[in-house]
Amino acid sequence: MSNEYGADQIQILEGLEAVRKRPGMYIGSTSGRGLHHLVYEIVDNAVDEALAGYCDTIQVFINKDNSITVIDNGRGIPVGINHKSGLPAVEVVFTILHAGGKFGGGGYKVSGGLHGVGASVVNALSDWLEVEIYQGGKIYKQRYEKGHVCYPLKIDGECDKEKTGTKVSFKPDATIFQETTVYEFDVLKQRLREMAFLTKGLKIVLTDLRVEEGEEPIVREFHYEGGIKEFVTYLNRSKTPLYQDILYFEGTKNGVYVEVAMQHNDSYTESSYSFVNNINTPEGGTHLVGFRNALTKTFNDYARNNKLLKESETNLTGDDIREGLTAIVSVKIEDPQFEGQTKQKLGNTEARSAVDNIVSEQLTYFLEQNPTVAKLICEKSILAQRARDAARKARDLTRRKTALEGMSLPGKLADCSDKDPANCEIYIVEGDSAGGSAKTARSRATQAILPLRGKILNVEKARLDKIYANAEIKAMITAFGTGIHEDFDISKLRYHKIIIMTDADVDGAHIATLLLTFIYRFMPELIKQGYVYMAQPPLYKLEKNKKVWYAYSDDELNAILAEVGRDQNNKIQRYKGLGEMDPEQLWETTMDPEKRILLRVTMNEEAESEIDLTFTTLMGDKVEPRREFIEENAKFVKNLDI
Ligand code: 1YM
């Protein structure tokens, strides 16, 4: 360790100590999410270098010990002395809080992680961090431990004169990231893919080195010359496009660089994603408002001028035009202002008019040049308008009914007696017969049962009027109590656990998918706030010498058999469905809060466009040994294709 830095250095270390004391303030949280943020912070600096035009390849490695290495082929972080601090610029970047930003001058920093605090925060929260810079035929190197400089920047060998770039390796500090220090390949993969889409031409390669001895590393490469146009194609990959073109608008106005790509598909849901400086803005903001204004105005003008909409007919609404639309709205702006509760909503007013102007002008031109596409979109919007009118009437009717009759709960619901939602659970059960068993088995005070008959409606493939008319969906909406869409109110939720219980077979998995799709589309907050679970019924029952075991997978059955011995005294029953269990068995294996296994449904909000629903295990104390294979099992439902 060097102690030659004097007063400046003391100041610096205090800065980073602040980060270690309150990591959440700088990276949002110290959960798995924060852990992954560290990678994005470092990658962001490399992406900035790409946006400045000096770098075209970024490599990210997950090393065997869950440390991370990021390499770019940009100019390399400057190694010259920074006059203000008397330190090499690279040391300032890694040891001074809030360094980065508008630093070396020239160009503006456009990407930037959660709070744009960058490399020094990663350094502060790492057990160790090493940076290598390739410049002028030399390799410069410096190492830090928990943010402290280990030695002054040194020259550590030579490299090809032509080679330039930066390599950063770090290992997150396990005393800070107490929940987990294990990186998830899929989480990094999704965000890095998104970054590659948003930066056309940039190649990002992700490599997972945590494989068995002798096995090949897992490598994914993301490189899109078409940028967000290819992003739209990717998002529509499992849908049927309404027309072949991807509409693409681009330009700069009021200092805002605007890029929009869009295409309609034959579904009824909108999938628009907005970004500011490559960061997702799930709550939208001025850029999205500008985009929507432009769409609504331009399509209504076009439809009127071309007599697709009669004078007597009302204007198309934004929702009508955006039915089945997949769109990416990406702006780059020098000084983004974020507002709203989670600071994820863009506030800059110049972004609204920039997006509005650019989209209006270029979309008007496109529609004039492509009358066939224009007509297809207008016709779909007009159909949407009619369906929406019908849906509104149906909904008004139910609203009026509710007002008249009070909130009448669905007849099939066996409600619980406790009225405190925090204590209450509702089991959504596949089939009337399993529903019957569950009603007998349940703990009446806190467990409600709602049986559903057969396959529920696929909300991806139905218009609103049909959805509102569906009995199973109506039953769920009234039972949950929250309402949907603009009426949604989480404080009215009647159960803090919504548990989906389906057979452990392909049909059951399909029904679970349909239910999750409905919840995700109509009440996403329930998933975001962790209220939705999957029950885990067993696959086998083993009886031997009056003792009973339940196995939740083939592997577990084998493990139990290995323990108790394979002989003729074993009585094995394979459950084909929930209906085969008597109420007692159902209670014991799947519903008893002391013993059951529940998987909580979560989503990777970092890469919202992937809608990745995953499941995390929650269970009673007595089932500890089951953890491993249940997590194995959970993988098959990991990437629900919804
Ligand atoms: C693997 C991480 O950090 N690359 C990187 C960072 C910088 C530069 C190039 C860079 C920027 C500028 C000039 C400039 C940074 N430099 C600074 C600072 N990869 C990674 N590649 N020359 C090189 O912005 O003018 C901060 S980041 F402040 F030192 F200039």
PDB file of C-alpha atoms in Angstrom, residues 35-271:
ATOM      1  CA  LEU A  35     -24.535  -6.842  -7.841  1.00  0.00           C
ATOM      2  CA  HIS A  36     -25.402  -6.793 -11.536  1.00  0.00           C
ATOM      3  CA  HIS A  37     -25.391  -3.005 -11.594  1.00  0.00           C
ATOM      4  CA  LEU A  38     -21.682  -3.030 -10.940  1.00  0.00           C
ATOM      5  CA  VAL A  39     -21.158  -4.648 -14.329  1.00  0.00           C
ATOM      6  CA  TYR A  40     -23.399  -2.124 -16.094  1.00  0.00           C
ATOM      7  CA  GLU A  41     -21.493   0.794 -14.548  1.00  0.00           C
ATOM      8  CA  ILE A  42     -18.205  -0.423 -16.021  1.00  0.00           C
ATOM      9  CA  VAL A  43     -19.755  -1.436 -19.343  1.00  0.00           C
ATOM     10  CA  ASP A  44     -21.414   2.005 -19.566  1.00  0.00           C
ATOM     11  CA  ASN A  45     -18.007   3.683 -19.659  1.00  0.00           C
ATOM     12  CA  ALA A  46     -16.996   1.425 -22.531  1.00  0.00           C
ATOM     13  CA  VAL A  47     -20.314   2.106 -24.332  1.00  0.00           C
ATOM     14  CA  ASP A  48     -19.668   5.847 -23.980  1.00  0.00           C
ATOM     15  CA  GLU A  49     -16.347   5.277 -25.687  1.00  0.00           C
ATOM     16  CA  ALA A  50     -18.202   3.460 -28.480  1.00  0.00           C
ATOM     17  CA  LEU A  51     -20.733   6.298 -28.783  1.00  0.00           C
ATOM     18  CA  ALA A  52     -17.833   8.745 -29.048  1.00  0.00           C
ATOM     19  CA  GLY A  53     -16.724   6.691 -32.054  1.00  0.00           C
ATOM     20  CA  TYR A  54     -13.508   5.165 -30.693  1.00  0.00           C
ATOM     21  CA  CYS A  55     -14.526   1.633 -29.718  1.00  0.00           C
ATOM     22  CA  ASP A  56     -16.397  -1.106 -31.578  1.00  0.00           C
ATOM     23  CA  THR A  57     -16.009  -4.182 -29.353  1.00  0.00           C
ATOM     24  CA  ILE A  58     -16.682  -4.813 -25.677  1.00  0.00           C
ATOM     25  CA  GLN A  59     -15.987  -8.150 -24.060  1.00  0.00           C
ATOM     26  CA  VAL A  60     -17.487  -9.165 -20.725  1.00  0.00           C
ATOM     27  CA  PHE A  61     -16.289 -12.244 -18.857  1.00  0.00           C
ATOM     28  CA  ILE A  62     -17.848 -13.879 -15.832  1.00  0.00           C
ATOM     29  CA  ASN A  63     -14.779 -15.480 -14.306  1.00  0.00           C
ATOM     30  CA  LYS A  64     -14.734 -18.771 -12.391  1.00  0.00           C
ATOM     31  CA  ASP A  65     -14.679 -17.006  -9.013  1.00  0.00           C
ATOM     32  CA  ASN A  66     -17.624 -14.717  -9.985  1.00  0.00           C
ATOM     33  CA  SER A  67     -15.300 -11.803 -10.545  1.00  0.00           C
ATOM     34  CA  ILE A  68     -15.965  -9.839 -13.732  1.00  0.00           C
ATOM     35  CA  THR A  69     -13.660  -8.663 -16.509  1.00  0.00           C
ATOM     36  CA  VAL A  70     -14.673  -5.986 -19.035  1.00  0.00           C
ATOM     37  CA  ILE A  71     -12.411  -5.183 -21.979  1.00  0.00           C
ATOM     38  CA  ASP A  72     -12.886  -2.538 -24.665  1.00  0.00           C
ATOM     39  CA  ASN A  73     -10.812  -1.475 -27.653  1.00  0.00           C
ATOM     40  CA  GLY A  74     -11.262   2.275 -27.199  1.00  0.00           C
ATOM     41  CA  ARG A  75      -8.599   4.888 -26.536  1.00  0.00           C
ATOM     42  CA  GLY A  76      -7.931   3.669 -23.010  1.00  0.00           C
ATOM     43  CA  ILE A  77      -8.695   5.783 -19.958  1.00  0.00           C
ATOM     44  CA  PRO A  78      -6.155   8.645 -19.934  1.00  0.00           C
ATOM     45  CA  VAL A  79      -3.045   7.916 -17.826  1.00  0.00           C
ATOM     46  CA  GLY A  80      -1.646  11.460 -17.830  1.00  0.00           C
ATOM     47  CA  ILE A  81      -1.622  13.572 -14.670  1.00  0.00           C
ATOM     48  CA  ASN A  82      -4.821  15.363 -13.878  1.00  0.00           C
ATOM     49  CA  HIS A  83      -3.776  18.824 -12.773  1.00  0.00           C
ATOM     50  CA  LYS A  84      -6.391  19.470 -10.186  1.00  0.00           C
ATOM     51  CA  SER A  85      -5.538  16.390  -8.141  1.00  0.00           C
ATOM     52  CA  GLY A  86      -1.967  15.731  -9.233  1.00  0.00           C
ATOM     53  CA  LEU A  87      -2.976  12.127  -9.865  1.00  0.00           C
ATOM     54  CA  PRO A  88      -3.168  10.121 -13.101  1.00  0.00           C
ATOM     55  CA  ALA A  89      -6.641  10.606 -14.624  1.00  0.00           C
ATOM     56  CA  VAL A  90      -7.364   6.887 -14.373  1.00  0.00           C
ATOM     57  CA  GLU A  91      -6.754   6.953 -10.623  1.00  0.00           C
ATOM     58  CA  VAL A  92      -9.150   9.874 -10.304  1.00  0.00           C
ATOM     59  CA  VAL A  93     -11.773   7.951 -12.271  1.00  0.00           C
ATOM     60  CA  PHE A  94     -11.591   5.009  -9.869  1.00  0.00           C
ATOM     61  CA  THR A  95     -11.047   6.761  -6.542  1.00  0.00           C
ATOM     62  CA  ILE A  96     -12.969  10.033  -6.631  1.00  0.00           C
ATOM     63  CA  LEU A  97     -16.665   9.887  -6.136  1.00  0.00           C
ATOM     64  CA  HIS A  98     -18.704  11.492  -8.919  1.00  0.00           C
ATOM     65  CA  ALA A  99     -15.700  11.650 -11.210  1.00  0.00           C
ATOM     66  CA  GLY A 100     -16.559  10.669 -14.741  1.00  0.00           C
ATOM     67  CA  GLY A 101     -19.391  12.644 -16.232  1.00  0.00           C
ATOM     68  CA  LYS A 102     -18.079  15.495 -18.328  1.00  0.00           C
ATOM     69  CA  PHE A 103     -14.483  14.770 -17.723  1.00  0.00           C
ATOM     70  CA  GLY A 104     -11.847  14.827 -20.372  1.00  0.00           C
ATOM     71  CA  GLY A 105     -13.920  17.295 -22.372  1.00  0.00           C
ATOM     72  CA  GLY A 106     -15.219  16.704 -25.868  1.00  0.00           C
ATOM     73  CA  GLY A 107     -18.466  14.848 -26.438  1.00  0.00           C
ATOM     74  CA  TYR A 108     -20.882  14.337 -23.597  1.00  0.00           C
ATOM     75  CA  LYS A 109     -21.394  11.373 -21.413  1.00  0.00           C
ATOM     76  CA  VAL A 110     -24.555   9.798 -22.674  1.00  0.00           C
ATOM     77  CA  SER A 111     -24.849   6.378 -21.135  1.00  0.00           C
ATOM     78  CA  GLY A 112     -24.389   6.038 -17.427  1.00  0.00           C
ATOM     79  CA  GLY A 113     -25.730   3.575 -14.934  1.00  0.00           C
ATOM     80  CA  LEU A 114     -28.430   3.869 -12.354  1.00  0.00           C
ATOM     81  CA  HIS A 115     -27.238   7.088 -10.838  1.00  0.00           C
ATOM     82  CA  GLY A 116     -24.366   7.811 -13.199  1.00  0.00           C
ATOM     83  CA  VAL A 117     -21.793   7.504 -10.469  1.00  0.00           C
ATOM     84  CA  GLY A 118     -19.626   5.063 -12.294  1.00  0.00           C
ATOM     85  CA  ALA A 119     -16.330   3.426 -11.787  1.00  0.00           C
ATOM     86  CA  SER A 120     -15.419   4.757  -8.334  1.00  0.00           C
ATOM     87  CA  VAL A 121     -18.556   3.246  -6.838  1.00  0.00           C
ATOM     88  CA  VAL A 122     -17.747  -0.145  -8.335  1.00  0.00           C
ATOM     89  CA  ASN A 123     -14.247   0.186  -6.919  1.00  0.00           C
ATOM     90  CA  ALA A 124     -15.526   1.101  -3.467  1.00  0.00           C
ATOM     91  CA  LEU A 125     -17.819  -1.930  -3.395  1.00  0.00           C
ATOM     92  CA  SER A 126     -15.261  -4.430  -4.682  1.00  0.00           C
ATOM     93  CA  ASP A 127     -13.004  -6.668  -2.677  1.00  0.00           C
ATOM     94  CA  TRP A 128     -10.404  -5.824  -5.320  1.00  0.00           C
ATOM     95  CA  LEU A 129     -10.375  -4.080  -8.696  1.00  0.00           C
ATOM     96  CA  GLU A 130      -7.635  -4.004 -11.324  1.00  0.00           C
ATOM     97  CA  VAL A 131      -7.447  -1.712 -14.324  1.00  0.00           C
ATOM     98  CA  GLU A 132      -5.143  -2.169 -17.310  1.00  0.00           C
ATOM     99  CA  ILE A 133      -4.747   0.393 -20.058  1.00  0.00           C
ATOM    100  CA  TYR A 134      -3.161  -0.228 -23.417  1.00  0.00           C
ATOM    101  CA  GLN A 135      -1.659   2.922 -24.890  1.00  0.00           C
ATOM    102  CA  GLY A 136       1.409   3.725 -26.998  1.00  0.00           C
ATOM    103  CA  GLY A 137       2.788   0.188 -26.826  1.00  0.00           C
ATOM    104  CA  LYS A 138       2.642   0.100 -23.025  1.00  0.00           C
ATOM    105  CA  ILE A 139       0.447  -1.642 -20.504  1.00  0.00           C
ATOM    106  CA  TYR A 140      -0.433   0.543 -17.510  1.00  0.00           C
ATOM    107  CA  LYS A 141      -1.795  -1.092 -14.421  1.00  0.00           C
ATOM    108  CA  GLN A 142      -3.227  -0.229 -11.031  1.00  0.00           C
ATOM    109  CA  ARG A 143      -4.872  -2.310  -8.327  1.00  0.00           C
ATOM    110  CA  TYR A 144      -7.243  -1.283  -5.533  1.00  0.00           C
ATOM    111  CA  GLU A 145      -8.604  -3.176  -2.572  1.00  0.00           C
ATOM    112  CA  LYS A 146     -11.930  -2.044  -1.118  1.00  0.00           C
ATOM    113  CA  GLY A 147     -11.298   1.246  -2.900  1.00  0.00           C
ATOM    114  CA  HIS A 148      -7.776   1.742  -1.538  1.00  0.00           C
ATOM    115  CA  VAL A 149      -4.906   2.203  -3.967  1.00  0.00           C
ATOM    116  CA  CYS A 150      -2.404  -0.675  -3.658  1.00  0.00           C
ATOM    117  CA  TYR A 151       0.410   1.016  -5.606  1.00  0.00           C
ATOM    118  CA  PRO A 152       0.811   4.067  -7.870  1.00  0.00           C
ATOM    119  CA  LEU A 153      -0.121   3.543 -11.534  1.00  0.00           C
ATOM    120  CA  LYS A 154       2.725   1.507 -13.037  1.00  0.00           C
ATOM    121  CA  ILE A 155       3.882   0.253 -16.416  1.00  0.00           C
ATOM    122  CA  ASP A 156       3.429  -3.484 -16.404  1.00  0.00           C
ATOM    123  CA  GLY A 157       4.854  -4.671 -19.717  1.00  0.00           C
ATOM    124  CA  GLU A 158       4.488  -3.853 -23.379  1.00  0.00           C
ATOM    125  CA  CYS A 159       1.910  -4.504 -26.051  1.00  0.00           C
ATOM    126  CA  ASP A 160       1.466  -3.979 -29.765  1.00  0.00           C
ATOM    127  CA  LYS A 161       1.827  -0.269 -30.568  1.00  0.00           C
ATOM    128  CA  GLU A 162      -1.469  -0.326 -32.439  1.00  0.00           C
ATOM    129  CA  LYS A 163      -3.394  -1.826 -29.544  1.00  0.00           C
ATOM    130  CA  THR A 164      -5.423   0.546 -27.400  1.00  0.00           C
ATOM    131  CA  GLY A 165      -8.120  -0.040 -24.859  1.00  0.00           C
ATOM    132  CA  THR A 166      -9.123  -0.577 -21.257  1.00  0.00           C
ATOM    133  CA  LYS A 167      -9.502  -3.738 -19.198  1.00  0.00           C
ATOM    134  CA  VAL A 168     -11.217  -3.654 -15.818  1.00  0.00           C
ATOM    135  CA  SER A 169     -11.551  -6.679 -13.514  1.00  0.00           C
ATOM    136  CA  PHE A 170     -13.290  -6.631 -10.151  1.00  0.00           C
ATOM    137  CA  LYS A 171     -14.677  -8.918  -7.499  1.00  0.00           C
ATOM    138  CA  PRO A 172     -17.724  -7.630  -5.631  1.00  0.00           C
ATOM    139  CA  ASP A 173     -17.206  -7.432  -1.873  1.00  0.00           C
ATOM    140  CA  ALA A 174     -19.142 -10.245  -0.199  1.00  0.00           C
ATOM    141  CA  THR A 175     -19.392  -8.252   3.031  1.00  0.00           C
ATOM    142  CA  ILE A 176     -21.448  -5.667   1.091  1.00  0.00           C
ATOM    143  CA  PHE A 177     -23.394  -8.001  -1.200  1.00  0.00           C
ATOM    144  CA  GLN A 178     -24.515 -10.306   1.560  1.00  0.00           C
ATOM    145  CA  GLU A 179     -27.491 -11.720  -0.287  1.00  0.00           C
ATOM    146  CA  THR A 180     -25.543 -13.088  -3.235  1.00  0.00           C
ATOM    147  CA  THR A 181     -22.281 -12.646  -5.092  1.00  0.00           C
ATOM    148  CA  VAL A 182     -23.169 -15.098  -7.845  1.00  0.00           C
ATOM    149  CA  TYR A 183     -23.767 -13.583 -11.263  1.00  0.00           C
ATOM    150  CA  GLU A 184     -26.711 -14.734 -13.351  1.00  0.00           C
ATOM    151  CA  PHE A 185     -25.746 -15.267 -16.949  1.00  0.00           C
ATOM    152  CA  ASP A 186     -29.277 -14.642 -18.231  1.00  0.00           C
ATOM    153  CA  VAL A 187     -29.623 -11.333 -16.411  1.00  0.00           C
ATOM    154  CA  LEU A 188     -26.361  -9.994 -17.846  1.00  0.00           C
ATOM    155  CA  LYS A 189     -27.189 -11.464 -21.248  1.00  0.00           C
ATOM    156  CA  GLN A 190     -30.487  -9.629 -21.494  1.00  0.00           C
ATOM    157  CA  ARG A 191     -29.162  -6.234 -20.494  1.00  0.00           C
ATOM    158  CA  LEU A 192     -26.080  -6.528 -22.706  1.00  0.00           C
ATOM    159  CA  ARG A 193     -28.220  -7.553 -25.659  1.00  0.00           C
ATOM    160  CA  GLU A 194     -30.370  -4.483 -25.058  1.00  0.00           C
ATOM    161  CA  MET A 195     -27.279  -2.263 -24.929  1.00  0.00           C
ATOM    162  CA  ALA A 196     -26.073  -3.723 -28.249  1.00  0.00           C
ATOM    163  CA  PHE A 197     -29.455  -3.057 -29.886  1.00  0.00           C
ATOM    164  CA  LEU A 198     -29.334   0.525 -28.632  1.00  0.00           C
ATOM    165  CA  THR A 199     -25.837   1.161 -29.982  1.00  0.00           C
ATOM    166  CA  LYS A 200     -25.851   0.097 -33.601  1.00  0.00           C
ATOM    167  CA  GLY A 201     -22.643  -1.448 -34.871  1.00  0.00           C
ATOM    168  CA  LEU A 202     -21.256  -2.131 -31.382  1.00  0.00           C
ATOM    169  CA  LYS A 203     -20.253  -5.741 -30.753  1.00  0.00           C
ATOM    170  CA  ILE A 204     -20.691  -7.010 -27.188  1.00  0.00           C
ATOM    171  CA  VAL A 205     -19.448 -10.499 -26.335  1.00  0.00           C
ATOM    172  CA  LEU A 206     -20.454 -12.165 -23.064  1.00  0.00           C
ATOM    173  CA  THR A 207     -18.492 -15.206 -21.906  1.00  0.00           C
ATOM    174  CA  ASP A 208     -19.279 -17.384 -18.905  1.00  0.00           C
ATOM    175  CA  LEU A 209     -16.124 -19.145 -17.733  1.00  0.00           C
ATOM    176  CA  ARG A 210     -17.830 -20.919 -14.836  1.00  0.00           C
ATOM    177  CA  VAL A 211     -18.020 -24.285 -16.571  1.00  0.00           C
ATOM    178  CA  GLU A 212     -16.710 -27.710 -15.595  1.00  0.00           C
ATOM    179  CA  GLU A 213     -13.080 -28.549 -16.305  1.00  0.00           C
ATOM    180  CA  GLY A 214     -12.745 -29.492 -19.979  1.00  0.00           C
ATOM    181  CA  GLU A 215     -16.054 -27.898 -21.023  1.00  0.00           C
ATOM    182  CA  GLU A 216     -16.271 -25.013 -23.476  1.00  0.00           C
ATOM    183  CA  PRO A 217     -17.162 -21.595 -22.017  1.00  0.00           C
ATOM    184  CA  ILE A 218     -20.630 -20.265 -22.818  1.00  0.00           C
ATOM    185  CA  VAL A 219     -20.346 -17.391 -25.295  1.00  0.00           C
ATOM    186  CA  ARG A 220     -23.036 -15.019 -26.589  1.00  0.00           C
ATOM    187  CA  GLU A 221     -22.300 -12.317 -29.117  1.00  0.00           C
ATOM    188  CA  PHE A 222     -24.553  -9.316 -29.726  1.00  0.00           C
ATOM    189  CA  HIS A 223     -23.926  -7.182 -32.774  1.00  0.00           C
ATOM    190  CA  TYR A 224     -26.670  -5.356 -34.652  1.00  0.00           C
ATOM    191  CA  GLU A 225     -25.863  -3.147 -37.604  1.00  0.00           C
ATOM    192  CA  GLY A 226     -29.562  -2.245 -37.756  1.00  0.00           C
ATOM    193  CA  GLY A 227     -29.692  -1.134 -34.085  1.00  0.00           C
ATOM    194  CA  ILE A 228     -33.217  -0.513 -32.770  1.00  0.00           C
ATOM    195  CA  LYS A 229     -34.736  -1.625 -36.099  1.00  0.00           C
ATOM    196  CA  GLU A 230     -33.378  -5.077 -35.338  1.00  0.00           C
ATOM    197  CA  PHE A 231     -34.607  -4.646 -31.752  1.00  0.00           C
ATOM    198  CA  VAL A 232     -38.169  -4.327 -33.062  1.00  0.00           C
ATOM    199  CA  THR A 233     -37.726  -7.380 -35.308  1.00  0.00           C
ATOM    200  CA  TYR A 234     -36.434  -9.279 -32.277  1.00  0.00           C
ATOM    201  CA  LEU A 235     -39.372  -8.231 -30.082  1.00  0.00           C
ATOM    202  CA  ASN A 236     -41.823  -9.257 -32.794  1.00  0.00           C
ATOM    203  CA  ARG A 237     -40.022 -12.551 -33.448  1.00  0.00           C
ATOM    204  CA  SER A 238     -42.816 -14.752 -32.130  1.00  0.00           C
ATOM    205  CA  LYS A 239     -45.612 -12.569 -33.494  1.00  0.00           C
ATOM    206  CA  THR A 240     -47.084 -12.031 -36.946  1.00  0.00           C
ATOM    207  CA  PRO A 241     -46.212  -8.581 -38.311  1.00  0.00           C
ATOM    208  CA  LEU A 242     -49.042  -6.641 -39.956  1.00  0.00           C
ATOM    209  CA  TYR A 243     -46.645  -5.460 -42.705  1.00  0.00           C
ATOM    210  CA  GLN A 244     -43.009  -6.092 -43.521  1.00  0.00           C
ATOM    211  CA  ASP A 245     -41.477  -2.620 -43.084  1.00  0.00           C
ATOM    212  CA  ILE A 246     -39.936  -1.451 -39.835  1.00  0.00           C
ATOM    213  CA  LEU A 247     -40.772   2.258 -39.643  1.00  0.00           C
ATOM    214  CA  TYR A 248     -37.657   4.172 -38.619  1.00  0.00           C
ATOM    215  CA  PHE A 249     -37.312   7.855 -37.765  1.00  0.00           C
ATOM    216  CA  GLU A 250     -34.160   9.624 -36.754  1.00  0.00           C
ATOM    217  CA  GLY A 251     -32.954  13.157 -36.214  1.00  0.00           C
ATOM    218  CA  THR A 252     -31.634  15.793 -33.825  1.00  0.00           C
ATOM    219  CA  LYS A 253     -33.630  18.752 -32.559  1.00  0.00           C
ATOM    220  CA  ASN A 254     -33.066  21.141 -29.622  1.00  0.00           C
ATOM    221  CA  GLY A 255     -29.920  19.167 -28.806  1.00  0.00           C
ATOM    222  CA  VAL A 256     -31.899  15.960 -28.469  1.00  0.00           C
ATOM    223  CA  TYR A 257     -30.945  13.015 -30.671  1.00  0.00           C
ATOM    224  CA  VAL A 258     -34.072  10.988 -31.430  1.00  0.00           C
ATOM    225  CA  GLU A 259     -34.360   7.471 -32.809  1.00  0.00           C
ATOM    226  CA  VAL A 260     -37.653   5.611 -33.195  1.00  0.00           C
ATOM    227  CA  ALA A 261     -38.373   2.192 -34.711  1.00  0.00           C
ATOM    228  CA  MET A 262     -41.819   0.602 -34.885  1.00  0.00           C
ATOM    229  CA  GLN A 263     -43.927  -2.120 -36.461  1.00  0.00           C
ATOM    230  CA  HIS A 264     -47.456  -3.382 -35.786  1.00  0.00           C
ATOM    231  CA  ASN A 265     -48.264  -7.055 -35.279  1.00  0.00           C
ATOM    232  CA  ASP A 266     -51.634  -8.793 -35.308  1.00  0.00           C
ATOM    233  CA  SER A 267     -51.910  -8.968 -31.490  1.00  0.00           C
ATOM    234  CA  TYR A 268     -53.885  -6.589 -29.300  1.00  0.00           C
ATOM    235  CA  THR A 269     -51.248  -5.449 -26.877  1.00  0.00           C
ATOM    236  CA  GLU A 270     -48.781  -2.619 -27.131  1.00  0.00           C
ATOM    237  CA  SER A 271     -45.092  -3.196 -26.428  1.00  0.00           C
TER     238      SER A 271
END
